[in-house]
């Protein structure tokens, strides 16, 4: 029997937005088939983060990041840079001063500038975009910004400074603020307030990254729609930067499933269909949808929030074959 030809996702979405995947040194080999068949953009899952490229003050290590950049170039894919200033995966030396005391503001700003100059400079003309600041807004409703050494030692303008440094290092790069729980109304409003404040002060910010780590039980489509609508009104471009639709509700700590249940499969297909229909509606502002992986054989969700529990969050299965969800987002014309 003839198999139905599988249209490339990036071609299906050519007139809408780029289709991206997060990759690492293993997956550019093990998932090369699905990556090169369907995606036209990649993000390094970890290999461009501070601790990977700048482990010690005078040591930069770009071997892994370069291999990812080379993979993008070899396959005609765009490259998103991820990420410059974040509270996680940043080595302790960055925040350390003399005699075991924390670094002073000037020292930390100088280190931030050196890091951004060097990393953004290296991929100038290669990475077309950067997640400049990641996850600076607090989840708790009554707290504005997340406490971190960046905030504690520099103050709120660490965010504006990061964007200024990135813009100076590559004036062509599209600069993003990126965050999760981005649809949750209180946090959404804070992210919008932050971005608006930056724009009003003419800080070079060009886009908002909505991570999109969602699950089959939330946020609801209405909540996602409301968020996308409000972010779109900022007048900047939007990208979905880390999409995965976990089959487990966040509180669900079950570990006994060997495959998604039929109910999960059905819900996932329905949600993929609806969110992509929504994304298509916003094609004027939405410039890319990047999955945080490519196919179900590898996802960070296998280790989070329950270590060693398999998850199946993508539209390609563990054998890189299209799932029902793939057809739901492909057959819309
Ligand atoms: C955040 C970060 C990503 C990644 C995911 C989990 O969303 O932005 O780089 O670490 O968490 O994999």
XYZ file of C-alpha atoms and ligand atoms in Angstrom:
345
model
C 0.000 0.000 0.000
C 1.275 3.461 -0.831
C 2.123 5.566 2.156
C 0.665 9.047 2.283
C 3.485 11.466 1.419
C 4.605 13.452 4.447
C 4.731 17.177 3.722
C 7.585 19.065 5.390
C 6.275 21.154 8.282
C 8.513 24.051 7.290
C 6.937 24.045 3.810
C 3.412 23.833 5.177
C 4.204 26.892 7.292
C 6.337 28.741 4.720
C 3.802 31.592 4.477
C 3.248 31.708 8.225
C 6.361 31.346 10.395
C 9.573 29.394 10.820
C 9.437 25.961 12.417
C 12.218 25.417 14.921
C 13.614 22.711 17.176
C 15.937 22.747 20.172
C 18.944 20.485 19.598
C 22.053 19.185 21.306
C 25.157 17.345 20.124
C 23.431 13.965 20.388
C 20.200 14.909 18.641
C 21.871 16.572 15.654
C 23.079 13.034 14.948
C 20.253 10.819 16.249
C 17.437 13.049 14.938
C 19.154 14.324 11.817
C 16.475 12.792 9.575
C 13.505 14.503 11.191
C 15.392 17.761 11.825
C 16.515 18.173 8.240
C 13.180 17.027 6.793
C 10.881 19.359 8.733
C 12.652 22.231 10.483
C 14.191 25.447 9.184
C 15.465 26.869 12.462
C 17.302 25.496 15.487
C 18.136 26.612 19.011
C 20.892 25.079 21.140
C 19.129 23.398 24.055
C 22.076 24.076 26.395
C 25.242 24.605 24.407
C 25.139 28.405 24.169
C 24.277 28.954 27.827
C 26.704 30.865 30.051
C 28.146 27.840 31.891
C 28.802 26.036 28.610
C 30.532 28.813 26.688
C 32.170 30.757 29.518
C 32.986 28.392 32.393
C 35.781 30.546 33.839
C 36.491 34.240 33.676
C 39.197 33.969 31.035
C 37.996 30.787 29.351
C 35.514 30.626 26.501
C 34.574 27.191 25.119
C 32.748 27.288 21.818
C 33.340 23.793 20.407
C 29.829 22.475 21.053
C 28.094 25.732 20.168
C 30.097 25.920 16.939
C 29.039 22.406 15.965
C 25.421 23.399 16.366
C 25.965 26.573 14.359
C 27.709 24.483 11.669
C 24.776 22.054 11.591
C 22.391 24.949 10.984
C 24.570 26.344 8.221
C 25.094 22.939 6.577
C 21.334 22.394 6.366
C 20.218 25.905 5.486
C 18.549 26.450 8.850
C 18.339 29.638 10.854
C 19.948 29.753 14.281
C 18.409 31.368 17.386
C 20.882 32.223 20.133
C 19.890 31.081 23.618
C 20.531 32.579 26.175
C 22.737 35.406 27.495
C 21.513 36.550 30.910
C 19.672 34.058 33.095
C 19.647 33.046 36.775
C 20.249 29.367 35.897
C 23.201 27.568 34.324
C 25.473 30.520 35.076
C 28.714 29.729 36.922
C 29.323 31.060 40.430
C 32.496 32.935 39.456
C 30.341 35.428 37.543
C 28.826 36.760 40.750
C 31.874 36.402 43.018
C 33.960 39.347 44.167
C 37.097 39.622 46.229
C 37.570 37.768 49.522
C 34.476 35.601 49.111
C 32.200 38.610 48.900
C 29.685 39.140 46.074
C 30.902 41.063 43.042
C 30.193 44.784 42.978
C 27.877 46.305 40.403
C 30.633 47.622 38.110
C 32.451 44.295 38.066
C 29.304 42.352 37.258
C 28.291 44.787 34.505
C 31.783 44.555 33.022
C 31.573 40.740 33.071
C 28.140 40.818 31.490
C 29.418 43.106 28.742
C 32.470 40.954 28.074
C 30.298 37.836 27.903
C 27.753 39.373 25.564
C 30.388 41.019 23.336
C 32.257 37.765 22.960
C 29.313 35.394 22.500
C 27.104 37.607 20.347
C 30.201 38.786 18.487
C 31.235 35.228 17.661
C 27.850 34.405 16.122
C 27.301 37.792 14.489
C 25.663 37.195 11.129
C 25.168 33.529 12.120
C 22.611 33.687 14.939
C 19.867 35.955 13.629
C 18.211 36.333 17.049
C 19.073 36.105 20.745
C 17.139 35.401 23.909
C 18.950 38.214 25.683
C 17.287 37.958 29.074
C 15.549 34.786 30.188
C 12.968 34.475 32.997
C 13.543 37.729 34.914
C 9.919 38.069 36.032
C 8.789 36.419 39.284
C 6.053 33.769 39.337
C 4.607 34.802 42.708
C 1.874 37.317 42.083
C 2.985 39.862 44.693
C 6.632 40.000 43.626
C 7.697 41.911 40.518
C 11.102 40.655 39.362
C 12.698 37.332 40.272
C 15.402 37.561 42.901
C 18.717 36.609 41.365
C 22.315 37.746 41.683
C 21.814 39.813 38.519
C 19.000 41.745 40.176
C 20.561 41.877 43.629
C 23.977 43.074 42.489
C 23.108 45.319 39.543
C 19.510 46.380 40.148
C 16.538 46.345 37.771
C 18.478 47.882 34.933
C 20.505 44.698 34.470
C 17.808 43.908 31.912
C 18.182 47.131 29.919
C 21.971 46.828 30.112
C 21.900 43.321 28.666
C 19.857 44.501 25.684
C 22.140 47.509 25.107
C 25.233 45.304 25.149
C 23.674 42.760 22.793
C 22.575 45.445 20.358
C 26.027 46.997 20.349
C 27.599 43.582 19.704
C 25.324 42.817 16.742
C 23.062 45.656 15.597
C 21.280 43.299 13.154
C 20.306 40.664 15.710
C 16.668 40.394 16.748
C 16.656 40.673 20.525
C 14.112 38.840 22.690
C 12.914 38.806 26.252
C 11.919 35.160 26.916
C 9.834 33.664 29.759
C 7.633 30.729 30.874
C 4.206 30.677 32.546
C 3.793 33.510 30.101
C 0.032 32.983 29.696
C -0.734 33.037 33.417
C -2.565 36.403 33.747
C -0.608 37.992 36.639
C 2.748 36.977 35.233
C 1.676 37.938 31.710
C 0.801 41.432 32.924
C 4.193 41.786 34.589
C 6.018 40.648 31.449
C 4.012 43.160 29.431
C 4.793 45.904 31.936
C 8.485 45.041 31.762
C 8.608 45.022 27.965
C 6.575 48.222 27.690
C 8.913 49.934 30.121
C 11.923 48.883 28.060
C 10.317 50.113 24.845
C 9.396 53.450 26.409
C 13.019 53.943 27.377
C 14.122 53.064 23.824
C 15.935 49.966 24.968
C 16.708 47.845 21.868
C 14.231 45.002 22.374
C 12.562 43.546 19.301
C 10.596 40.534 20.410
C 8.933 38.577 23.169
C 9.585 34.855 23.448
C 6.706 32.816 24.832
C 8.286 29.557 25.937
C 5.129 27.480 25.573
C 5.910 24.700 28.059
C 2.253 23.738 28.258
C 0.386 20.522 28.996
C -2.854 18.901 27.909
C -4.715 20.346 30.879
C -3.517 23.917 30.876
C -3.235 26.712 30.171
C -6.621 26.692 28.432
C -6.885 27.734 24.821
C -8.754 30.871 25.928
C -5.930 31.788 28.284
C -3.379 31.250 25.529
C -5.438 33.323 23.094
C -5.831 36.165 25.569
C -2.081 36.176 26.204
C -1.100 36.087 22.533
C -3.525 38.919 21.833
C -2.092 41.077 24.594
C 1.520 40.384 23.713
C 0.767 41.069 20.059
C -0.512 44.520 21.030
C 2.989 45.456 22.247
C 3.980 46.074 18.646
C 6.985 43.733 18.764
C 7.387 40.388 17.074
C 6.483 37.275 19.007
C 7.917 33.806 18.885
C 6.895 30.601 20.579
C 10.377 29.591 21.682
C 10.182 26.294 23.610
C 6.939 24.557 22.705
C 6.088 21.182 24.183
C 2.690 19.818 25.184
C 3.338 17.483 28.104
C 0.805 14.666 28.393
C 0.853 15.007 32.202
C -0.783 17.653 34.298
C 1.980 19.334 36.322
C 0.800 17.818 39.625
C 0.439 14.345 38.076
C 3.375 12.278 39.364
C 2.297 8.912 37.875
C 5.186 6.828 36.563
C 3.465 3.671 35.339
C 2.612 4.545 31.723
C 4.511 2.855 28.902
C 2.679 4.874 26.259
C 0.276 7.814 26.291
C -3.315 6.763 26.990
C -5.866 7.039 24.146
C -7.366 9.999 26.014
C -3.988 11.746 26.092
C -3.460 11.108 22.395
C -6.838 12.564 21.570
C -6.377 15.612 23.778
C -2.938 16.256 22.393
C -4.174 16.119 18.814
C -6.991 18.495 19.640
C -4.714 20.942 21.457
C -2.068 20.910 18.724
C -4.773 21.567 16.156
C -6.169 24.495 18.125
C -2.931 26.179 19.146
C -1.553 26.039 15.615
C -4.818 27.465 14.250
C -4.366 30.287 16.759
C -0.713 30.747 15.797
C -1.730 31.000 12.126
C -4.186 33.757 12.996
C -1.288 35.733 14.404
C 1.125 35.170 11.525
C 1.653 38.930 11.103
C 3.416 39.148 14.475
C 4.445 35.550 15.106
C 7.721 34.888 13.297
C 8.658 31.409 14.542
C 7.341 28.447 16.473
C 10.198 26.477 18.014
C 9.609 23.125 19.701
C 11.822 22.296 22.694
C 13.057 19.190 20.928
C 11.893 17.505 17.712
C 10.491 14.006 18.275
C 9.313 11.998 21.286
C 12.508 9.924 21.628
C 14.190 12.853 23.388
C 12.621 15.489 25.606
C 13.820 17.260 28.746
C 10.382 16.318 30.149
C 11.660 12.737 30.558
C 13.522 14.177 33.543
C 11.116 16.877 34.707
C 9.206 17.174 36.978
C 9.572 13.415 37.547
C 13.028 12.013 36.827
C 13.027 9.065 34.441
C 9.348 9.261 33.493
C 8.740 9.109 29.757
C 6.746 11.903 28.139
C 5.499 12.301 24.565
C 5.133 16.037 23.934
C 5.834 16.455 20.186
C 4.199 15.861 16.805
C 6.756 13.197 15.796
C 6.899 9.872 17.639
C 9.862 8.032 19.163
C 10.692 6.662 15.694
C 10.551 10.151 14.147
C 7.296 9.319 12.354
C 4.427 11.821 12.158
C 1.820 11.391 14.907
C -1.873 12.209 14.570
C -0.953 15.640 15.933
C 1.340 16.179 12.967
C -1.569 15.705 10.586
C -3.774 17.988 12.698
C -1.329 20.858 12.223
C -0.547 19.987 8.584
C -3.982 19.373 7.036
C -5.666 22.725 7.451
C -5.964 24.095 3.961
C 13.832 27.020 30.374
C 15.044 27.491 29.586
C 15.511 26.474 28.597
C 15.499 25.079 29.187
C 14.135 24.766 29.736
C 14.088 23.369 30.283
O 12.673 27.127 29.725
O 14.804 28.681 28.889
O 16.801 26.791 28.196
O 16.463 24.991 30.195
O 13.884 25.685 30.772
O 14.753 22.472 29.473
